[in-house]
């Protein structure tokens, strides 16, 4: 039970730090509010995420791509030889819900500029729709061409990096949007990233690289 | 410090979160722990809304319940299937389950 | 003020519970669950320190953006960790991965 005692001491120490410092917390809310009009969007969180701290978001999209590459390098996606018996209730629900989820995701990406929303929320809903489709084992899922999957995966990172490099050539700094174009560029980046994030999350659920025509040597 | 009815809501939510967190970490069945984790994610979405963070609430509700839960369930199934290291991770001859399950059924008969 | 303190302490206790479970239990899925709970606790501390009650001003959006990034990164790390755990299970055939609750340095107990 030494671990319990050590964890308890750590908790007490951190708790006293939290209690003692909670009176003097100042935030960046006023700074963000001051620069809100220049950022091109009306939602403060989106402005912070894609304009003031756009670098973090760029690297985060790369982290997602890296996770998919790592998962694909480890194993193949499980393929079942028997066809599952999907109940008609589930098929009806999937046929009803999947298009609605895509619509909600698109609306969330659009809403991100003035209310709560954005690329990650829309991408998460798209990923959940992908999970639903994968679980229901529709026939056309396995026939999506590998080329399309790979293009969809890199679309978000490429658009984001391309925009960042374009801003570098235009105004000398990465992700320094030109005046007046910030809103439209953010919308472009968010759309591409939402598609990519949705596909990435669904492929992470798929659990491995899909079956391809290319023969692989000794890779398990 | 000003107290209001929201403080009562806060206390109930916090206690539920802590109790749910302890139950999911200390439950003996991993399947039950994963299901409790999904509900924990949904309660966290409620906490994010309380903290005036709707963006985080949307992301947590969609990712915590809709993605991490199925990831855990899928991994749990794959681990139970390859339990003895005999079957490969990516093949699935027999959907109806594991040797453990079929032996339980044969014991029940 | 009290809301901030309350939720910060909740996040801290969640972090501590997750840390304890991470150290004690040996099943990989339980460890990954514990890491997720730790991450949730940290996010709660971050957002709780940015909280300003309704009517007294706008909340600080920078921790919200950090937590959003953190949630997405933690989901992808969880996915990778789960695939790695399945791979370890397949290639090593260790007895502790049978789903029994085992505490380190004690006898293996049947659940």
CSV table of C-alpha atoms in Angstrom, one decimal:
chain,number,residue,atom,x,y,z
A,1,UNK,CA,0.0,0.0,0.0
A,2,UNK,CA,3.0,2.3,-0.4
A,3,UNK,CA,1.5,3.4,-3.7
A,4,UNK,CA,-1.7,4.5,-2.0
A,5,UNK,CA,0.2,6.6,0.5
A,6,UNK,CA,2.4,8.2,-2.2
A,7,UNK,CA,-0.6,9.0,-4.4
A,8,UNK,CA,-2.4,10.4,-1.4
A,9,UNK,CA,0.6,12.7,-0.6
A,10,UNK,CA,0.7,13.8,-4.2
A,11,UNK,CA,-3.0,14.6,-4.1
A,12,UNK,CA,-2.8,16.6,-0.9
A,13,UNK,CA,0.2,18.5,-2.2
A,14,UNK,CA,-1.4,19.4,-5.5
A,15,UNK,CA,-4.7,20.2,-3.7
A,16,UNK,CA,-3.0,22.8,-1.5
A,17,UNK,CA,-1.4,24.3,-4.6
A,18,UNK,CA,-4.8,24.5,-6.3
A,19,UNK,CA,-6.5,26.0,-3.2
A,20,UNK,CA,-3.8,28.6,-2.6
A,21,UNK,CA,-3.6,29.8,-6.2
A,22,UNK,CA,-7.2,29.9,-7.1
A,23,UNK,CA,-7.6,33.4,-6.0
A,24,UNK,CA,-5.2,35.0,-8.4
A,25,UNK,CA,-6.1,33.4,-11.7
A,26,UNK,CA,-6.2,35.9,-14.5
A,27,UNK,CA,-7.2,34.9,-18.0
A,28,UNK,CA,-6.7,35.9,-21.6
A,29,UNK,CA,-10.4,36.6,-22.2
A,30,UNK,CA,-9.9,40.4,-22.5
A,31,UNK,CA,-7.0,39.9,-24.9
A,32,UNK,CA,-9.0,37.6,-27.1
A,33,UNK,CA,-12.0,40.0,-27.0
A,34,UNK,CA,-9.8,42.8,-28.0
A,35,UNK,CA,-8.5,41.0,-31.1
A,36,UNK,CA,-11.7,39.3,-32.0
A,37,UNK,CA,-12.6,41.4,-35.1
A,38,UNK,CA,-9.2,40.8,-36.7
A,39,UNK,CA,-9.5,37.1,-36.4
A,40,UNK,CA,-12.3,36.7,-38.9
A,41,UNK,CA,-14.7,34.6,-36.9
A,42,UNK,CA,-17.1,35.5,-34.2
A,43,UNK,CA,-16.6,32.5,-31.9
A,44,UNK,CA,-13.7,33.1,-29.4
A,45,UNK,CA,-12.8,29.4,-29.2
A,46,UNK,CA,-12.6,29.0,-32.9
A,47,UNK,CA,-10.6,32.2,-33.2
A,48,UNK,CA,-8.2,30.9,-30.6
A,49,UNK,CA,-8.1,27.4,-32.2
A,50,UNK,CA,-7.6,28.4,-35.8
A,51,UNK,CA,-6.1,31.8,-35.7
A,52,UNK,CA,-4.3,32.7,-32.5
A,53,UNK,CA,-3.0,29.2,-31.8
A,54,UNK,CA,-3.3,27.8,-35.3
A,55,UNK,CA,0.1,26.1,-35.0
A,56,UNK,CA,-1.3,23.7,-32.2
A,57,UNK,CA,-4.2,22.8,-34.4
A,58,UNK,CA,-1.9,22.1,-37.4
A,59,UNK,CA,0.2,19.8,-35.3
A,60,UNK,CA,-2.8,18.1,-33.9
A,61,UNK,CA,-4.1,17.2,-37.3
A,62,UNK,CA,-0.7,15.7,-38.0
A,63,UNK,CA,-0.9,13.7,-34.8
A,64,UNK,CA,-4.2,12.2,-36.0
A,65,UNK,CA,-2.6,11.3,-39.3
A,66,UNK,CA,0.4,9.8,-37.5
A,67,UNK,CA,-2.0,7.7,-35.3
A,68,UNK,CA,-3.6,6.2,-38.4
A,69,UNK,CA,-0.3,5.4,-40.0
A,70,UNK,CA,0.9,3.7,-36.8
A,71,UNK,CA,-2.2,1.7,-36.5
A,72,UNK,CA,-2.0,0.6,-40.1
A,73,UNK,CA,1.6,-0.4,-39.7
A,74,UNK,CA,0.8,-2.7,-36.8
A,75,UNK,CA,-2.0,-4.9,-38.1
A,76,UNK,CA,-4.6,-5.5,-40.7
A,77,UNK,CA,-8.2,-4.7,-40.2
A,78,UNK,CA,-10.2,-7.7,-39.0
A,79,UNK,CA,-12.2,-9.3,-41.8
A,80,UNK,CA,-14.9,-11.8,-40.9
A,81,UNK,CA,-15.6,-14.6,-43.2
A,82,UNK,CA,-19.1,-15.1,-41.9
A,83,UNK,CA,-21.6,-12.5,-42.6
A,84,UNK,CA,-23.2,-11.1,-39.5
A,85,UNK,CA,-27.0,-11.1,-39.1
A,86,UNK,CA,-27.8,-7.5,-38.9
A,87,UNK,CA,-31.4,-6.9,-37.7
A,88,UNK,CA,-33.7,-4.9,-39.9
A,89,UNK,CA,-34.2,-2.4,-37.1
A,90,UNK,CA,-30.5,-1.7,-37.2
A,91,UNK,CA,-30.4,-1.4,-41.0
A,92,UNK,CA,-33.4,1.0,-40.9
A,93,UNK,CA,-31.8,3.1,-38.2
A,94,UNK,CA,-28.4,3.2,-40.1
A,95,UNK,CA,-30.1,4.2,-43.3
A,96,UNK,CA,-32.0,7.0,-41.5
A,97,UNK,CA,-29.2,8.2,-39.2
A,98,UNK,CA,-26.1,8.2,-41.4
A,99,UNK,CA,-27.3,10.9,-43.8
A,100,UNK,CA,-28.7,13.0,-40.9
A,101,UNK,CA,-25.3,12.7,-39.1
A,102,UNK,CA,-23.5,13.9,-42.2
A,103,UNK,CA,-25.9,16.9,-42.3
A,104,UNK,CA,-25.4,17.7,-38.6
A,105,UNK,CA,-21.6,17.5,-39.1
A,106,UNK,CA,-21.7,19.9,-42.0
A,107,UNK,CA,-23.9,22.3,-40.0
A,108,UNK,CA,-21.6,22.1,-37.0
A,109,UNK,CA,-18.6,23.0,-39.2
A,110,UNK,CA,-20.5,26.0,-40.6
A,111,UNK,CA,-21.7,27.0,-37.1
A,112,UNK,CA,-18.2,27.0,-35.8
A,113,UNK,CA,-17.6,30.5,-37.0
A,114,UNK,CA,-20.2,32.2,-34.9
A,115,UNK,CA,-21.4,29.7,-32.2
A,116,UNK,CA,-20.1,26.6,-30.6
A,117,UNK,CA,-18.9,24.1,-33.2
A,118,UNK,CA,-16.0,23.8,-35.6
A,119,UNK,CA,-13.9,21.2,-37.4
A,120,UNK,CA,-13.4,18.9,-34.5
A,121,UNK,CA,-17.0,18.6,-33.5
A,122,UNK,CA,-18.1,18.1,-37.1
A,123,UNK,CA,-15.3,15.6,-37.6
A,124,UNK,CA,-16.3,13.7,-34.5
A,125,UNK,CA,-19.9,13.3,-35.7
A,126,UNK,CA,-18.6,12.2,-39.0
A,127,UNK,CA,-16.4,9.7,-37.3
A,128,UNK,CA,-19.3,8.4,-35.3
A,129,UNK,CA,-21.3,8.0,-38.5
A,130,UNK,CA,-18.3,6.0,-39.9
A,131,UNK,CA,-18.3,3.8,-36.8
A,132,UNK,CA,-22.0,3.2,-37.3
A,133,UNK,CA,-21.5,2.2,-40.9
A,134,UNK,CA,-18.6,-0.1,-40.1
A,135,UNK,CA,-20.6,-1.8,-37.4
A,136,UNK,CA,-23.5,-2.4,-39.7
A,137,UNK,CA,-21.2,-4.0,-42.3
A,138,UNK,CA,-22.8,-2.5,-45.3
A,139,UNK,CA,-21.7,-4.1,-48.6
A,140,UNK,CA,-20.4,-1.0,-50.2
A,141,UNK,CA,-18.0,-0.2,-47.3
A,142,UNK,CA,-15.4,-2.8,-48.5
A,143,UNK,CA,-15.5,-1.5,-52.0
A,144,UNK,CA,-14.4,2.0,-51.4
A,145,UNK,CA,-11.2,2.4,-53.5
A,146,UNK,CA,-8.0,2.6,-51.5
A,147,UNK,CA,-7.0,5.7,-53.4
A,148,UNK,CA,-10.0,7.6,-52.2
A,149,UNK,CA,-9.3,6.6,-48.6
A,150,UNK,CA,-5.8,7.8,-48.8
A,151,UNK,CA,-6.8,11.1,-50.5
A,152,UNK,CA,-9.4,11.7,-47.9
A,153,UNK,CA,-6.9,11.0,-45.1
A,154,UNK,CA,-4.4,13.5,-46.3
A,155,UNK,CA,-6.8,16.2,-47.5
A,156,UNK,CA,-7.1,18.0,-44.2
A,157,UNK,CA,-3.3,18.1,-43.4
A,158,UNK,CA,-2.5,19.1,-46.9
A,159,UNK,CA,-5.0,21.9,-47.1
A,160,UNK,CA,-3.9,23.2,-43.7
A,161,UNK,CA,-0.2,23.0,-44.5
A,162,UNK,CA,-0.8,24.5,-47.9
A,163,UNK,CA,-2.6,27.4,-46.4
A,164,UNK,CA,0.1,27.9,-43.8
A,165,UNK,CA,2.8,27.9,-46.5
A,166,UNK,CA,0.8,30.2,-48.7
A,167,UNK,CA,0.5,32.7,-45.8
A,168,UNK,CA,4.3,32.3,-45.3
A,169,UNK,CA,4.9,33.4,-48.9
A,170,UNK,CA,2.3,36.1,-48.8
A,171,UNK,CA,3.1,37.8,-45.5
A,172,UNK,CA,6.3,36.3,-44.3
A,173,UNK,CA,4.9,34.3,-41.3
A,174,UNK,CA,3.3,30.9,-41.1
A,175,UNK,CA,-0.4,31.2,-40.6
A,176,UNK,CA,-0.6,34.9,-40.8
A,177,UNK,CA,-3.8,35.2,-42.7
A,178,UNK,CA,-4.1,38.1,-45.2
A,179,UNK,CA,-6.5,40.9,-44.1
A,180,UNK,CA,-10.1,40.2,-45.0
A,181,UNK,CA,-9.4,36.6,-46.0
A,182,UNK,CA,-9.1,35.2,-42.5
A,183,UNK,CA,-12.7,34.1,-42.3
A,184,UNK,CA,-12.8,32.3,-45.6
A,185,UNK,CA,-9.5,30.7,-45.1
A,186,UNK,CA,-10.6,29.4,-41.7
A,187,UNK,CA,-13.7,28.0,-43.2
A,188,UNK,CA,-11.8,26.3,-46.0
A,189,UNK,CA,-9.4,24.8,-43.5
A,190,UNK,CA,-12.2,23.7,-41.2
A,191,UNK,CA,-14.1,21.9,-44.0
A,192,UNK,CA,-11.1,20.0,-45.2
A,193,UNK,CA,-10.0,19.1,-41.6
A,194,UNK,CA,-13.5,18.0,-40.7
A,195,UNK,CA,-13.6,15.5,-43.6
A,196,UNK,CA,-10.2,14.3,-42.7
A,197,UNK,CA,-10.8,14.0,-39.0
A,198,UNK,CA,-14.0,12.0,-39.6
A,199,UNK,CA,-12.3,9.6,-42.0
A,200,UNK,CA,-9.4,9.3,-39.6
A,201,UNK,CA,-11.6,8.4,-36.6
A,202,UNK,CA,-13.6,5.9,-38.5
A,203,UNK,CA,-10.4,4.3,-39.8
A,204,UNK,CA,-9.0,4.2,-36.3
A,205,UNK,CA,-12.1,2.2,-35.3
A,206,UNK,CA,-11.6,0.0,-38.3
A,207,UNK,CA,-8.5,-1.2,-36.5
A,208,UNK,CA,-5.9,-1.8,-39.2
A,209,UNK,CA,-5.1,-1.4,-42.8
A,210,UNK,CA,-7.7,-2.5,-45.3
A,211,UNK,CA,-7.3,-5.3,-47.7
A,212,UNK,CA,-5.4,-4.2,-50.8
A,213,UNK,CA,-4.3,-5.7,-54.0
A,214,UNK,CA,-0.7,-5.1,-53.3
A,215,UNK,CA,0.9,-8.2,-51.9
A,216,UNK,CA,2.8,-7.6,-48.6
A,217,UNK,CA,5.9,-9.5,-47.8
A,218,UNK,CA,6.5,-10.4,-44.2
A,219,UNK,CA,4.4,-7.7,-42.6
A,220,UNK,CA,1.9,-9.3,-40.2
B,1,UNK,CA,-18.7,33.3,-1.8
B,2,UNK,CA,-22.3,33.2,-3.0
B,3,UNK,CA,-24.2,30.0,-2.9
B,4,UNK,CA,-27.1,29.3,-5.2
B,5,UNK,CA,-29.1,26.4,-6.4
B,6,UNK,CA,-26.4,25.7,-8.9
B,7,UNK,CA,-24.0,24.9,-6.1
B,8,UNK,CA,-26.3,22.0,-5.1
B,9,UNK,CA,-26.3,20.8,-8.7
B,10,UNK,CA,-22.5,21.1,-8.7
B,11,UNK,CA,-22.2,19.0,-5.6
B,12,UNK,CA,-24.4,16.3,-6.9
B,13,UNK,CA,-22.7,16.3,-10.3
B,14,UNK,CA,-19.2,16.2,-8.7
B,15,UNK,CA,-20.1,13.4,-6.3
B,16,UNK,CA,-21.7,11.4,-9.2
B,17,UNK,CA,-18.6,11.9,-11.3
B,18,UNK,CA,-16.3,10.8,-8.6
B,19,UNK,CA,-18.4,7.7,-7.7
B,20,UNK,CA,-18.7,6.8,-11.3
B,21,UNK,CA,-15.0,7.2,-11.8
B,22,UNK,CA,-14.2,5.0,-8.9
B,23,UNK,CA,-16.7,2.3,-10.0
B,24,UNK,CA,-15.3,2.2,-13.5
B,25,UNK,CA,-11.7,1.9,-12.3
B,26,UNK,CA,-12.3,-0.7,-9.7
B,27,UNK,CA,-15.0,-2.9,-11.3
B,28,UNK,CA,-14.0,-6.5,-11.8
B,29,UNK,CA,-15.6,-7.0,-15.2
B,30,UNK,CA,-13.8,-5.0,-17.9
B,31,UNK,CA,-17.0,-4.9,-20.1
B,32,UNK,CA,-18.8,-3.2,-17.3
B,33,UNK,CA,-15.9,-0.8,-16.8
B,34,UNK,CA,-16.1,0.2,-20.5
B,35,UNK,CA,-19.9,0.7,-20.4
B,36,UNK,CA,-19.4,2.9,-17.2
B,37,UNK,CA,-16.7,4.8,-19.1
B,38,UNK,CA,-19.2,5.6,-21.8
B,39,UNK,CA,-21.7,7.0,-19.3
B,40,UNK,CA,-18.8,8.8,-17.5
B,41,UNK,CA,-18.1,10.6,-20.8
B,42,UNK,CA,-21.7,11.7,-21.1
B,43,UNK,CA,-21.7,13.0,-17.6
B,44,UNK,CA,-18.5,14.9,-18.4
B,45,UNK,CA,-20.3,16.5,-21.3
B,46,UNK,CA,-22.8,17.7,-18.8
B,47,UNK,CA,-20.0,19.1,-16.6
B,48,UNK,CA,-18.5,20.9,-19.6
B,49,UNK,CA,-21.8,22.6,-20.3
B,50,UNK,CA,-21.9,23.7,-16.6
B,51,UNK,CA,-18.4,25.1,-17.1
B,52,UNK,CA,-19.7,27.3,-20.0
B,53,UNK,CA,-17.7,25.3,-22.5
B,54,UNK,CA,-20.2,24.2,-25.2
B,55,UNK,CA,-17.5,23.4,-27.8
B,56,UNK,CA,-15.8,21.0,-25.4
B,57,UNK,CA,-19.1,19.5,-24.5
B,58,UNK,CA,-19.9,18.8,-28.1
B,59,UNK,CA,-16.5,17.2,-28.7
B,60,UNK,CA,-16.6,15.1,-25.5
B,61,UNK,CA,-20.1,13.8,-26.1
B,62,UNK,CA,-19.3,12.8,-29.7
B,63,UNK,CA,-15.8,11.4,-29.0
B,64,UNK,CA,-16.0,10.1,-25.5
B,65,UNK,CA,-19.2,8.2,-26.0
B,66,UNK,CA,-19.3,7.7,-29.7
B,67,UNK,CA,-15.8,6.8,-30.4
B,68,UNK,CA,-13.7,5.8,-27.4
B,69,UNK,CA,-16.4,3.4,-26.1
B,70,UNK,CA,-16.7,1.4,-29.4
B,71,UNK,CA,-12.9,1.4,-29.6
B,72,UNK,CA,-12.6,-0.2,-26.2
B,73,UNK,CA,-15.4,-2.7,-27.0
B,74,UNK,CA,-13.8,-3.6,-30.3
B,75,UNK,CA,-10.4,-4.1,-28.6
B,76,UNK,CA,-12.0,-6.1,-25.8
B,77,UNK,CA,-13.5,-8.5,-28.4
B,78,UNK,CA,-10.2,-8.8,-30.3
B,79,UNK,CA,-8.3,-9.6,-27.1
B,80,UNK,CA,-10.8,-12.2,-26.0
B,81,UNK,CA,-10.7,-13.8,-29.4
B,82,UNK,CA,-7.0,-14.2,-29.5
B,83,UNK,CA,-6.8,-15.2,-26.0
B,84,UNK,CA,-4.6,-18.2,-26.4
B,85,UNK,CA,-2.5,-16.8,-29.2
B,86,UNK,CA,-3.8,-19.4,-31.6
B,87,UNK,CA,-5.9,-17.3,-33.8
B,88,UNK,CA,-4.6,-14.3,-35.6
B,89,UNK,CA,-5.6,-10.8,-34.8
B,90,UNK,CA,-7.2,-10.1,-38.1
B,91,UNK,CA,-9.2,-13.3,-38.9
B,92,UNK,CA,-12.4,-14.4,-37.6
B,93,UNK,CA,-13.5,-17.9,-38.5
B,94,UNK,CA,-16.3,-18.3,-36.1
B,95,UNK,CA,-18.4,-15.3,-35.1
B,96,UNK,CA,-20.3,-16.9,-32.4
B,97,UNK,CA,-17.5,-16.6,-30.0
B,98,UNK,CA,-14.8,-17.9,-28.0
B,99,UNK,CA,-13.8,-21.2,-26.7
B,100,UNK,CA,-14.7,-19.9,-23.2
B,101,UNK,CA,-18.2,-19.1,-24.2
B,102,UNK,CA,-18.8,-22.4,-25.9
B,103,UNK,CA,-17.4,-24.3,-22.9
B,104,UNK,CA,-19.7,-22.3,-20.6
B,105,UNK,CA,-22.6,-23.3,-22.8
B,106,UNK,CA,-21.6,-26.9,-22.8
B,107,UNK,CA,-21.3,-26.8,-19.0
B,108,UNK,CA,-24.8,-25.2,-18.7
B,109,UNK,CA,-26.4,-28.0,-20.7
C,1,UNK,CA,-14.9,30.9,-7.0
C,2,UNK,CA,-16.3,28.0,-5.2
C,3,UNK,CA,-17.3,26.4,-8.5
C,4,UNK,CA,-13.8,26.6,-9.7
C,5,UNK,CA,-12.4,25.2,-6.5
C,6,UNK,CA,-15.0,22.4,-6.5
C,7,UNK,CA,-14.4,21.2,-10.0
C,8,UNK,CA,-10.6,21.6,-9.7
C,9,UNK,CA,-10.5,19.3,-6.7
C,10,UNK,CA,-12.8,16.9,-8.6
C,11,UNK,CA,-10.3,16.9,-11.5
C,12,UNK,CA,-7.5,16.3,-9.1
C,13,UNK,CA,-9.2,13.4,-7.4
C,14,UNK,CA,-10.0,11.8,-10.7
C,15,UNK,CA,-6.3,12.2,-11.7
C,16,UNK,CA,-5.3,10.5,-8.5
C,17,UNK,CA,-7.7,7.7,-8.9
C,18,UNK,CA,-6.6,7.1,-12.4
C,19,UNK,CA,-2.9,7.2,-11.4
C,20,UNK,CA,-3.5,4.7,-8.6
C,21,UNK,CA,-5.4,2.3,-10.9
C,22,UNK,CA,-2.7,2.7,-13.6
C,23,UNK,CA,0.0,1.6,-11.2
C,24,UNK,CA,-1.9,-1.2,-9.4
C,25,UNK,CA,-3.8,-3.1,-12.1
C,26,UNK,CA,-2.0,-5.2,-14.7
C,27,UNK,CA,-4.6,-5.7,-17.5
C,28,UNK,CA,-3.7,-3.4,-20.4
C,29,UNK,CA,-7.3,-2.3,-21.0
C,30,UNK,CA,-7.7,-1.2,-17.4
C,31,UNK,CA,-4.5,0.8,-17.7
C,32,UNK,CA,-5.7,2.5,-20.8
C,33,UNK,CA,-9.0,3.3,-19.1
C,34,UNK,CA,-7.1,4.7,-16.2
C,35,UNK,CA,-5.0,7.0,-18.5
C,36,UNK,CA,-8.2,8.3,-20.0
C,37,UNK,CA,-9.7,9.1,-16.6
C,38,UNK,CA,-6.4,10.9,-15.7
C,39,UNK,CA,-6.7,12.9,-18.9
C,40,UNK,CA,-10.3,13.8,-18.1
C,41,UNK,CA,-9.3,15.0,-14.7
C,42,UNK,CA,-6.6,17.3,-16.1
C,43,UNK,CA,-9.0,18.7,-18.6
C,44,UNK,CA,-11.5,19.4,-15.8
C,45,UNK,CA,-8.8,21.3,-13.9
C,46,UNK,CA,-8.0,23.3,-17.0
C,47,UNK,CA,-11.5,24.3,-17.8
C,48,UNK,CA,-12.5,24.9,-14.2
C,49,UNK,CA,-9.7,27.5,-13.7
C,50,UNK,CA,-11.1,29.3,-16.8
C,51,UNK,CA,-14.6,29.5,-15.4
C,52,UNK,CA,-16.3,32.8,-14.8
C,53,UNK,CA,-19.9,32.8,-13.6
C,54,UNK,CA,-22.7,33.9,-15.8
C,55,UNK,CA,-23.1,37.6,-16.0
C,56,UNK,CA,-19.6,38.5,-14.8
C,57,UNK,CA,-17.8,38.4,-18.1
C,58,UNK,CA,-16.7,36.1,-20.8
C,59,UNK,CA,-14.9,32.8,-20.1
C,60,UNK,CA,-11.3,32.4,-21.1
C,61,UNK,CA,-11.3,30.6,-24.4
C,62,UNK,CA,-7.6,29.6,-24.5
C,63,UNK,CA,-8.0,26.6,-22.0
C,64,UNK,CA,-11.1,25.5,-23.9
C,65,UNK,CA,-9.0,25.3,-27.1
C,66,UNK,CA,-6.3,23.4,-25.3
C,67,UNK,CA,-8.8,20.9,-23.9
C,68,UNK,CA,-10.3,20.4,-27.3
C,69,UNK,CA,-7.0,19.6,-28.8
C,70,UNK,CA,-6.3,17.4,-25.8
C,71,UNK,CA,-9.5,15.4,-26.2
C,72,UNK,CA,-8.8,14.7,-29.8
C,73,UNK,CA,-5.2,13.7,-29.2
C,74,UNK,CA,-6.2,11.5,-26.3
C,75,UNK,CA,-8.7,9.7,-28.5
C,76,UNK,CA,-6.1,8.9,-31.1
C,77,UNK,CA,-3.5,7.9,-28.5
C,78,UNK,CA,-6.1,5.6,-26.9
C,79,UNK,CA,-6.8,4.0,-30.3
C,80,UNK,CA,-3.1,3.4,-30.9
C,81,UNK,CA,-2.6,2.0,-27.4
C,82,UNK,CA,-5.5,-0.4,-27.8
C,83,UNK,CA,-4.2,-1.8,-31.1
C,84,UNK,CA,-0.8,-2.2,-29.4
C,85,UNK,CA,-2.4,-4.0,-26.5
C,86,UNK,CA,-4.2,-6.4,-28.9
C,87,UNK,CA,-0.9,-7.0,-30.7
C,88,UNK,CA,0.9,-7.7,-27.4
C,89,UNK,CA,-1.9,-10.2,-26.6
C,90,UNK,CA,-1.5,-11.9,-29.9
C,91,UNK,CA,2.2,-12.3,-29.9
C,92,UNK,CA,3.0,-13.0,-26.3
C,93,UNK,CA,0.2,-15.1,-24.9
C,94,UNK,CA,0.7,-13.9,-21.4
C,95,UNK,CA,-1.5,-15.4,-18.8
C,96,UNK,CA,-2.3,-12.1,-17.1
C,97,UNK,CA,-4.3,-10.9,-20.1
C,98,UNK,CA,-7.1,-13.3,-19.5
C,99,UNK,CA,-9.3,-10.6,-17.8
C,100,UNK,CA,-8.8,-11.7,-14.3
C,101,UNK,CA,-8.2,-9.0,-11.8
C,102,UNK,CA,-4.7,-9.3,-10.7
C,103,UNK,CA,-2.9,-7.1,-8.3
C,104,UNK,CA,0.9,-7.0,-8.6
C,105,UNK,CA,2.9,-8.8,-6.0
C,106,UNK,CA,0.0,-10.8,-4.7
C,107,UNK,CA,-1.5,-14.0,-5.7
C,108,UNK,CA,-3.6,-14.2,-8.8
C,109,UNK,CA,-7.3,-14.0,-7.8
C,110,UNK,CA,-10.2,-15.4,-9.6
C,111,UNK,CA,-13.0,-13.0,-10.4
